PDB file of C-alpha atoms in Angstrom:
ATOM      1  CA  UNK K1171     111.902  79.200 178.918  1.00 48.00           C
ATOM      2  CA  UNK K1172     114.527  78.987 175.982  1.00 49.00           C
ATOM      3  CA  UNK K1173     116.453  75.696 175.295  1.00 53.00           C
ATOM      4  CA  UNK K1174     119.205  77.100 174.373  1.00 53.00           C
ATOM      5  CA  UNK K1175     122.053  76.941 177.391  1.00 49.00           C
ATOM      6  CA  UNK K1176     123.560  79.903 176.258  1.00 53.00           C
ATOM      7  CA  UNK K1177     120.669  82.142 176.636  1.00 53.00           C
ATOM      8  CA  UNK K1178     122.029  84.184 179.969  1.00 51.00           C
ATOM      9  CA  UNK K1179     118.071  84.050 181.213  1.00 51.00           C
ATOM     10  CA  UNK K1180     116.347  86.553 182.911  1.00 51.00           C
ATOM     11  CA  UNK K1181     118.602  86.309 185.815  1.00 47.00           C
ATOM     12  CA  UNK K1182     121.480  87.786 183.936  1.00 47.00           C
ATOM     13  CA  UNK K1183     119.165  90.513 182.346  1.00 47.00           C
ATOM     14  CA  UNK K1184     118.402  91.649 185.559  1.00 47.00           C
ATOM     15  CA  UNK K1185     122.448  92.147 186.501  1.00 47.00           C
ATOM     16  CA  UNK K1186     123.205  93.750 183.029  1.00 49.00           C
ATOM     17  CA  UNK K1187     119.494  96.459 184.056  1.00 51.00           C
ATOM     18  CA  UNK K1188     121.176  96.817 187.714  1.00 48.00           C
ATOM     19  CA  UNK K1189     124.397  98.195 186.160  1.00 51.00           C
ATOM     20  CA  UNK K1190     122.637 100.499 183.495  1.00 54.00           C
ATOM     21  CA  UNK K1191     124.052 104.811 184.559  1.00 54.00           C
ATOM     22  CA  UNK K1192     120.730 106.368 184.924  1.00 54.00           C
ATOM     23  CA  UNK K1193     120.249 109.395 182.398  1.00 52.00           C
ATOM     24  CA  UNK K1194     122.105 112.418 184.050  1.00 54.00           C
ATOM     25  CA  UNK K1195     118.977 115.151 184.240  1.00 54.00           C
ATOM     26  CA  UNK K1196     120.110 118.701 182.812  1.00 49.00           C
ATOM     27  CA  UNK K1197     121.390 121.540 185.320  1.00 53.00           C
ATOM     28  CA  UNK K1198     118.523 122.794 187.233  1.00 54.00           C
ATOM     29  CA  UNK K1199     120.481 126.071 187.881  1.00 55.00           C
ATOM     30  CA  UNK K1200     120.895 127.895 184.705  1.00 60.00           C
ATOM     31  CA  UNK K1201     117.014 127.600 183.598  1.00 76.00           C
ATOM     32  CA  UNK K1202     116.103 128.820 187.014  1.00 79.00           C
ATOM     33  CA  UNK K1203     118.653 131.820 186.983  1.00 81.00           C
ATOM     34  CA  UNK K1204     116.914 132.843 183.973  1.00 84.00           C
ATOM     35  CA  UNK K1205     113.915 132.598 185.419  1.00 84.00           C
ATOM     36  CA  UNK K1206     114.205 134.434 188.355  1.00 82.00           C
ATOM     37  CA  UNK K1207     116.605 136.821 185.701  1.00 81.00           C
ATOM     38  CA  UNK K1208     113.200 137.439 184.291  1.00 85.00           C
ATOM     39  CA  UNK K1209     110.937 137.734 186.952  1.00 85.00           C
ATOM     40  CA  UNK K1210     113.492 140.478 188.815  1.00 85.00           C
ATOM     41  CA  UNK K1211     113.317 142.407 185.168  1.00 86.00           C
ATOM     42  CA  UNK K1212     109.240 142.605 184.718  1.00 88.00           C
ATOM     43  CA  UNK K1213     109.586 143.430 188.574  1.00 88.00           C
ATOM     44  CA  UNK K1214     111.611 146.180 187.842  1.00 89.00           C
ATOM     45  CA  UNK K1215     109.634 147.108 184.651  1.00 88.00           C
ATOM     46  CA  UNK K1216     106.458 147.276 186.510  1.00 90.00           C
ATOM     47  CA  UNK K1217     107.605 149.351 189.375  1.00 92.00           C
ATOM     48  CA  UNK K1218     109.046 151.561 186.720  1.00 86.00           C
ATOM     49  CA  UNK K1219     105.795 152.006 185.124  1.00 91.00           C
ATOM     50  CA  UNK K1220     104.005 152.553 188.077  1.00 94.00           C
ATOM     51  CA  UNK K1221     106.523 155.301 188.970  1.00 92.00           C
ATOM     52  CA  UNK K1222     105.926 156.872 186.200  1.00 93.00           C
ATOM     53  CA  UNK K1223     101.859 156.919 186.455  1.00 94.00           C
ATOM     54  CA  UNK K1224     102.049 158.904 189.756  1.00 96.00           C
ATOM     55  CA  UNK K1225     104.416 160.994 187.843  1.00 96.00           C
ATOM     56  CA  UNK K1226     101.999 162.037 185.350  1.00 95.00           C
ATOM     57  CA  UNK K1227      98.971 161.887 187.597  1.00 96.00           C
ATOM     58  CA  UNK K1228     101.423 164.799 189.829  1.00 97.00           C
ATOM     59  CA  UNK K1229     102.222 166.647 186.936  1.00 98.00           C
ATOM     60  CA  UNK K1230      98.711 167.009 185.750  1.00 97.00           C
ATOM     61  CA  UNK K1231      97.534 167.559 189.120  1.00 97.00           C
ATOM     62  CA  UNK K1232      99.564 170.358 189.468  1.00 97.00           C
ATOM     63  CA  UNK K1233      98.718 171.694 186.158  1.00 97.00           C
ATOM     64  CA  UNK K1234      94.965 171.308 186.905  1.00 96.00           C
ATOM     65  CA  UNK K1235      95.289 173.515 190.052  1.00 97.00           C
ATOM     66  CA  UNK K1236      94.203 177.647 189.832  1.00 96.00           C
ATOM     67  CA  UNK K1237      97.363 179.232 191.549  1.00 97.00           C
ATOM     68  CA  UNK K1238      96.926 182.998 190.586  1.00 96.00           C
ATOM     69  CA  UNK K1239      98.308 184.483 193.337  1.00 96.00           C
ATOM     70  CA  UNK K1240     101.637 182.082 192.498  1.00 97.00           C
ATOM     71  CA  UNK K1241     101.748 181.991 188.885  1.00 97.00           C
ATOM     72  CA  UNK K1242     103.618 185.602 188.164  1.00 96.00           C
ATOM     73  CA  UNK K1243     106.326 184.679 190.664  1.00 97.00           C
ATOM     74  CA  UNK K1244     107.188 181.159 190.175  1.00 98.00           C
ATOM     75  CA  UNK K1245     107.313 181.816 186.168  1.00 98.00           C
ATOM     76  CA  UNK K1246     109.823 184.628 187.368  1.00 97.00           C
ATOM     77  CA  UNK K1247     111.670 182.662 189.302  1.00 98.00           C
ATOM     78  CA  UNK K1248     111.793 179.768 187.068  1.00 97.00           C
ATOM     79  CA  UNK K1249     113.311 182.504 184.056  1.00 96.00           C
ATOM     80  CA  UNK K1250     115.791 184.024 187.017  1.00 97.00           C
ATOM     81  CA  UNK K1251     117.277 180.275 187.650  1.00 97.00           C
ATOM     82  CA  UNK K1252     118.295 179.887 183.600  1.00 97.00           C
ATOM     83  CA  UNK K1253     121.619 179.344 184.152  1.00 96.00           C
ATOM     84  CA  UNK K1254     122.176 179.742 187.642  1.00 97.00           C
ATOM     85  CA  UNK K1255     121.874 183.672 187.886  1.00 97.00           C
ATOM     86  CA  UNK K1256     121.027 183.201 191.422  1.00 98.00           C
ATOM     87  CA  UNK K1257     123.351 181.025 192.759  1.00 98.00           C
ATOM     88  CA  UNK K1258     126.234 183.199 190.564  1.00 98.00           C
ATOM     89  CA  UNK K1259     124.136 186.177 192.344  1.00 98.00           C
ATOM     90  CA  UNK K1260     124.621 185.198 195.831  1.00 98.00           C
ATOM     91  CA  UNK K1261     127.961 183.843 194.980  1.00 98.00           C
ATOM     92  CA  UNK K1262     129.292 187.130 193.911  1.00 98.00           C
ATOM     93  CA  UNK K1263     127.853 188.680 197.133  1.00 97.00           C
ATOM     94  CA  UNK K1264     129.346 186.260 199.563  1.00 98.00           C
ATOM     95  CA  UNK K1265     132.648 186.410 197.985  1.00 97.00           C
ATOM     96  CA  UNK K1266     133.130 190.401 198.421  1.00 97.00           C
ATOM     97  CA  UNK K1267     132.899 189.792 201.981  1.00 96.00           C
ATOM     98  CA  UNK K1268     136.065 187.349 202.142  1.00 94.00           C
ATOM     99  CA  UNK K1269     137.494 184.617 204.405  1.00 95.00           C
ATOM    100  CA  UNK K1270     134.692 181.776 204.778  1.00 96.00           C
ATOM    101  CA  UNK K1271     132.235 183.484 202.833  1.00 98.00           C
ATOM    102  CA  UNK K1272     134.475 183.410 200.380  1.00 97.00           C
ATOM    103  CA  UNK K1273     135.395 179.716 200.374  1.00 97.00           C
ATOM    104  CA  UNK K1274     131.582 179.047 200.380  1.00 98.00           C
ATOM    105  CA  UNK K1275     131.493 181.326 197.257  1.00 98.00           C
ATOM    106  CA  UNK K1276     133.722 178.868 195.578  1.00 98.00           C
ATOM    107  CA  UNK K1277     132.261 175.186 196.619  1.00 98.00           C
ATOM    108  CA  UNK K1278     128.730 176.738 195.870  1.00 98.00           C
ATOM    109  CA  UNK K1279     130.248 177.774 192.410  1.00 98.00           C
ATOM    110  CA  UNK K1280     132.139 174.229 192.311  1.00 98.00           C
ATOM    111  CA  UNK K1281     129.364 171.907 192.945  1.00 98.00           C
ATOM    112  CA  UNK K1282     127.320 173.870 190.440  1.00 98.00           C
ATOM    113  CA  UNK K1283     129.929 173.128 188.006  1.00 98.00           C
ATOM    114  CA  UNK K1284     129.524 169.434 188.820  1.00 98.00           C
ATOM    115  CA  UNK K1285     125.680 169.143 188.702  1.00 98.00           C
ATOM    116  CA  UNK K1286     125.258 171.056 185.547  1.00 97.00           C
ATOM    117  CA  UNK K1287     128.020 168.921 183.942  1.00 97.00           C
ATOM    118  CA  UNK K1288     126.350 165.978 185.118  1.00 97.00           C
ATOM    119  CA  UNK K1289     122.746 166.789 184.399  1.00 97.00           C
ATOM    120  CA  UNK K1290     123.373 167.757 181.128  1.00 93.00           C
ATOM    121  CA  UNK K1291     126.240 166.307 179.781  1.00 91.00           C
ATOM    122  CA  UNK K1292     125.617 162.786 181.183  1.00 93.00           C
ATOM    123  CA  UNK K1293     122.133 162.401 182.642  1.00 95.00           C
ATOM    124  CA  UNK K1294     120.069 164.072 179.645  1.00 95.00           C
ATOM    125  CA  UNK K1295     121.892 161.330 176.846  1.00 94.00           C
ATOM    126  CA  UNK K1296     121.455 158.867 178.454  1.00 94.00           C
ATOM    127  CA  UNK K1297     118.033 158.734 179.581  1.00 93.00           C
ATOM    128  CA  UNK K1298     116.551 161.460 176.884  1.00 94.00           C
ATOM    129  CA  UNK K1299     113.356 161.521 178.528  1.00 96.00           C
ATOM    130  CA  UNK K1300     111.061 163.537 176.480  1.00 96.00           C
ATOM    131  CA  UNK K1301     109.696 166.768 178.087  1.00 97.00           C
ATOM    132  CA  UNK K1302     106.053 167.025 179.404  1.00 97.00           C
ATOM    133  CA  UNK K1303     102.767 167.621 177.088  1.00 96.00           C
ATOM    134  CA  UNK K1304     102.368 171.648 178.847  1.00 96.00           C
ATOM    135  CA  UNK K1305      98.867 171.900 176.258  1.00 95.00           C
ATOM    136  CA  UNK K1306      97.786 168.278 176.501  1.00 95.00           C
ATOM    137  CA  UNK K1307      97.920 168.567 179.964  1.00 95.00           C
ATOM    138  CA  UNK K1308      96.753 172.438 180.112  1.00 95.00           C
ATOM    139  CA  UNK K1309      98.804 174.243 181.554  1.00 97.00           C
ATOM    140  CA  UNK K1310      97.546 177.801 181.706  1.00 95.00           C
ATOM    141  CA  UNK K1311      99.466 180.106 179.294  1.00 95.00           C
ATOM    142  CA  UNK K1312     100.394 182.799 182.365  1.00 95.00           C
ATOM    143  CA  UNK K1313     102.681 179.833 183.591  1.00 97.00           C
ATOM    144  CA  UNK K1314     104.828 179.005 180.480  1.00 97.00           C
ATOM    145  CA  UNK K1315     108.122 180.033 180.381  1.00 97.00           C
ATOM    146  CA  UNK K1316     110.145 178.374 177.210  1.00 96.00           C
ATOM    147  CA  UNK K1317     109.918 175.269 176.778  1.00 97.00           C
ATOM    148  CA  UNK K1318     113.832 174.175 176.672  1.00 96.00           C
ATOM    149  CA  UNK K1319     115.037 171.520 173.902  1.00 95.00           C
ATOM    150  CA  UNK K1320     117.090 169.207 175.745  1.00 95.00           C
ATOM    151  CA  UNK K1321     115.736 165.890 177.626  1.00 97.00           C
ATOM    152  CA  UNK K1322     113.407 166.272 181.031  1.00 97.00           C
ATOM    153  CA  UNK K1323     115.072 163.760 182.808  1.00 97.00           C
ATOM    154  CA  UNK K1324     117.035 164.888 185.073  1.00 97.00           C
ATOM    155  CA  UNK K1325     116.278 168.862 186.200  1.00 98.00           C
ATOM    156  CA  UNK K1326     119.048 171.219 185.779  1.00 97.00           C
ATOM    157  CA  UNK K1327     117.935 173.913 187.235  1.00 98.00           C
ATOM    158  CA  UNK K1328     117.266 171.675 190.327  1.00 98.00           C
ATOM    159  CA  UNK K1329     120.698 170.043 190.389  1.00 98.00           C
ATOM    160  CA  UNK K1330     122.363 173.175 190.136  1.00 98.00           C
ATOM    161  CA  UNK K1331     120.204 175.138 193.014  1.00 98.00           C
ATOM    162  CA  UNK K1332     120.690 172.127 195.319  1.00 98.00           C
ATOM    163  CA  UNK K1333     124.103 171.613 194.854  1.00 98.00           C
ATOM    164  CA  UNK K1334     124.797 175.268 195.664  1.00 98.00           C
ATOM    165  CA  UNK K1335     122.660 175.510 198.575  1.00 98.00           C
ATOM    166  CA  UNK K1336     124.360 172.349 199.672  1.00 98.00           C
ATOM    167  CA  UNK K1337     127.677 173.261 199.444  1.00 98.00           C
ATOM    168  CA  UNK K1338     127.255 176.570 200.987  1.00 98.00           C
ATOM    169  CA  UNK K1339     124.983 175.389 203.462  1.00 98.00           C
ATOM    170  CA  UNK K1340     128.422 173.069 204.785  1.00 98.00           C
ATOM    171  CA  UNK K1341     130.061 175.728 205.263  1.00 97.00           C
ATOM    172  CA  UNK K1342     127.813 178.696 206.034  1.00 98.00           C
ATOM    173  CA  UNK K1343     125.575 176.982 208.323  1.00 97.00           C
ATOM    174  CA  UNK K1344     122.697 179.383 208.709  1.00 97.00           C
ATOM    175  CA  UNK K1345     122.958 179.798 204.919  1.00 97.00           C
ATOM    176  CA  UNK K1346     121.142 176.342 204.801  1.00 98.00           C
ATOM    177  CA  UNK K1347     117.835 177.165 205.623  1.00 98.00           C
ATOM    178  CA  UNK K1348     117.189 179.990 203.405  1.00 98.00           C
ATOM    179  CA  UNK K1349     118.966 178.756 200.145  1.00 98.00           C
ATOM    180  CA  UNK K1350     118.021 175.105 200.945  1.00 98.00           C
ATOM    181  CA  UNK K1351     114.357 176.636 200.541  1.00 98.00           C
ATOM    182  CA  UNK K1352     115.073 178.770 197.339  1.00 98.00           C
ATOM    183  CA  UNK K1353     116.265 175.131 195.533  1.00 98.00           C
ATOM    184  CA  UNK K1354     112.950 173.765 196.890  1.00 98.00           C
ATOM    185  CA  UNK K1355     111.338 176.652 195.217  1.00 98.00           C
ATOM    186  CA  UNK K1356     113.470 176.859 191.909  1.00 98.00           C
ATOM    187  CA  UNK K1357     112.381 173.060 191.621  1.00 98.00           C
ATOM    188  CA  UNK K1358     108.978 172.728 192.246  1.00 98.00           C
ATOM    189  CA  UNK K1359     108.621 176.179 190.061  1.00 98.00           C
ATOM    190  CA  UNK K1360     110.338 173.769 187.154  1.00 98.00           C
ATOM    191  CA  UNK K1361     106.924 171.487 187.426  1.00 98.00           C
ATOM    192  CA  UNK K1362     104.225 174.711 187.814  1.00 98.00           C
ATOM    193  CA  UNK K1363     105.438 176.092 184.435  1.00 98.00           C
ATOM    194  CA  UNK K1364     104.968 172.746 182.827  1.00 98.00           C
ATOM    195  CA  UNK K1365     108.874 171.848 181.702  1.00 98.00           C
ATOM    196  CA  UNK K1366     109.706 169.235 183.791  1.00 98.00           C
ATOM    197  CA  UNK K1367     108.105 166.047 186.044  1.00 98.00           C
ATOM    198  CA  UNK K1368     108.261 165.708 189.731  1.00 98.00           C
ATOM    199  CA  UNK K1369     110.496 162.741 189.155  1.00 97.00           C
ATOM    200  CA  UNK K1370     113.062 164.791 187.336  1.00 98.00           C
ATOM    201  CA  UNK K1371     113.018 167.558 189.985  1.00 98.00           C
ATOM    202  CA  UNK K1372     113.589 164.880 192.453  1.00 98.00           C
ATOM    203  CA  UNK K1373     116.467 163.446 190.300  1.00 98.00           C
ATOM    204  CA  UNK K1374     118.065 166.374 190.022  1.00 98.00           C
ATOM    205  CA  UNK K1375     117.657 166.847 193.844  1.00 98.00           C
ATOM    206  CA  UNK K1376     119.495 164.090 194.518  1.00 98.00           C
ATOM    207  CA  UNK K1377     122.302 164.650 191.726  1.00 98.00           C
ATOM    208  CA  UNK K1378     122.258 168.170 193.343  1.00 98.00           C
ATOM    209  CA  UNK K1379     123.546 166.657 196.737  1.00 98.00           C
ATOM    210  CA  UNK K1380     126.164 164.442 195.296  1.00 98.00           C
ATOM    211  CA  UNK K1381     127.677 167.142 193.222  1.00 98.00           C
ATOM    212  CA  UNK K1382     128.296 169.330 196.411  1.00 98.00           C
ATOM    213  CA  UNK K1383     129.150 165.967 198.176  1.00 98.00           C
ATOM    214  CA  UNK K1384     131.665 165.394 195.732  1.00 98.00           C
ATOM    215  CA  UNK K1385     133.494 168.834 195.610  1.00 98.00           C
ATOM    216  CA  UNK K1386     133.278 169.199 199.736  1.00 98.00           C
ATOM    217  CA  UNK K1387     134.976 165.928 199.945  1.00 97.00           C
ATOM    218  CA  UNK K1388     137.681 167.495 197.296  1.00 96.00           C
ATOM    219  CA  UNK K1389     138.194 170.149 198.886  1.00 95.00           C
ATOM    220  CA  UNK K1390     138.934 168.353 202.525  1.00 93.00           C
ATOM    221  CA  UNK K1391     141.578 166.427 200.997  1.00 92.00           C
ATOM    222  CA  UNK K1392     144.550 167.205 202.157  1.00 88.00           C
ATOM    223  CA  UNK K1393     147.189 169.140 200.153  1.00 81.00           C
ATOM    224  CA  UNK K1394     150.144 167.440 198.179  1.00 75.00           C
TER     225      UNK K1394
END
């Protein structure tokens, strides 16, 4: 014990420890938003990679398989799709006949419009997913057709055939059937002749059905 009488003792140590602020521990939330930030993004990146696996593995399957008998026809019909020939085709033909078949014409011819725009304007720059490997995966030379320049990802000849047979198929009812199974065709003939991925067919499928989605719901607006 000190002699000095003004030491305040351990007594008043004690009061001066009791009012002492405690350190104030960091935010909790910002490191853990990050984390979980980061753990939702190699989620993501993992799916994404496995996606594309089964992509490959389909594509190659699909290469690897002896289709003679289908071969000559699906390379035809892949060339007779370039530019949407046979939606214009059918187009043409329902429009001579007038009234409905007419308007279906036009919102076939419309939602074309809208998927090509948006499968090659928009969804080819921004994803510019190169186009398949046709020799490293060998792809028998009776399938090719030319190989086109522009990004795989998504399928315009897809996008286009869907959104045609979609927007016709609204309005010509047993129209649906028959072109909704040409667009299946002109798409899965885009992955025998080695120029595009199941996943881009499938993209363009889906961009295919928005298009016409978007130009039937136009077209039931009412007038000004």
């Amino acid at each position: 014990m000190s002699d000095d009488p003004h030491d305040p003792g351990p007594a008043k140590s004690a009061k001066h420890d009791k009012h002492d602020k405690p350190e104030k521990p960091g935010k909790p939330g910002k490191p853990r938003s990050r984390r979980a930030g980061l753990r939702l993004r190699n989620a993501v990146a993992s799916v994404l990679t496995d996606l594309r696996a089964v992509d490959g593995a389909v594509y190659a399957a699909v290469a690897a398989t002896p289709t003679p008998a289908l071969d000559s026809g699906l390379r035809g019909l892949s060339g007779a799709a370039d530019h949407s020939k046979i939606s214009f085709g059918i187009a043409a033909a329902l429009a001579l006949r007038g009234g409905r078949f007419r308007r279906a014409a036009i919102l076939g011819v419309g939602a074309v419009a809208v998927a090509s725009a948006s499968a090659n304007v928009l969804g080819k720059r921004l994803v510019r997913r190169p186009r398949p490997d046709r020799e490293a995966a060998r792809v028998i030379v009776d399938r090719h057709v030319p190989m086109p320049t522009s990004a795989s990802f998504p399928s315009g000849h897809t996008a286009s055939a869907v959104a045609f047979a979609t927007a016709v198929g609204v309005v010509l009812p047993p129209a649906a059937i028959p072109l909704g199974a040409l667009a299946c065709a002109v798409g899965y003939s885009r992955v025998h002749t080695g120029v595009h991925y199941p996943g881009d067919v499938a993209a363009g499928a889906v961009l295919g059905v928005a298009s016409a989605a978007t130009v039937l719901a136009l077209d039931a607006l009412p007038p000004r």
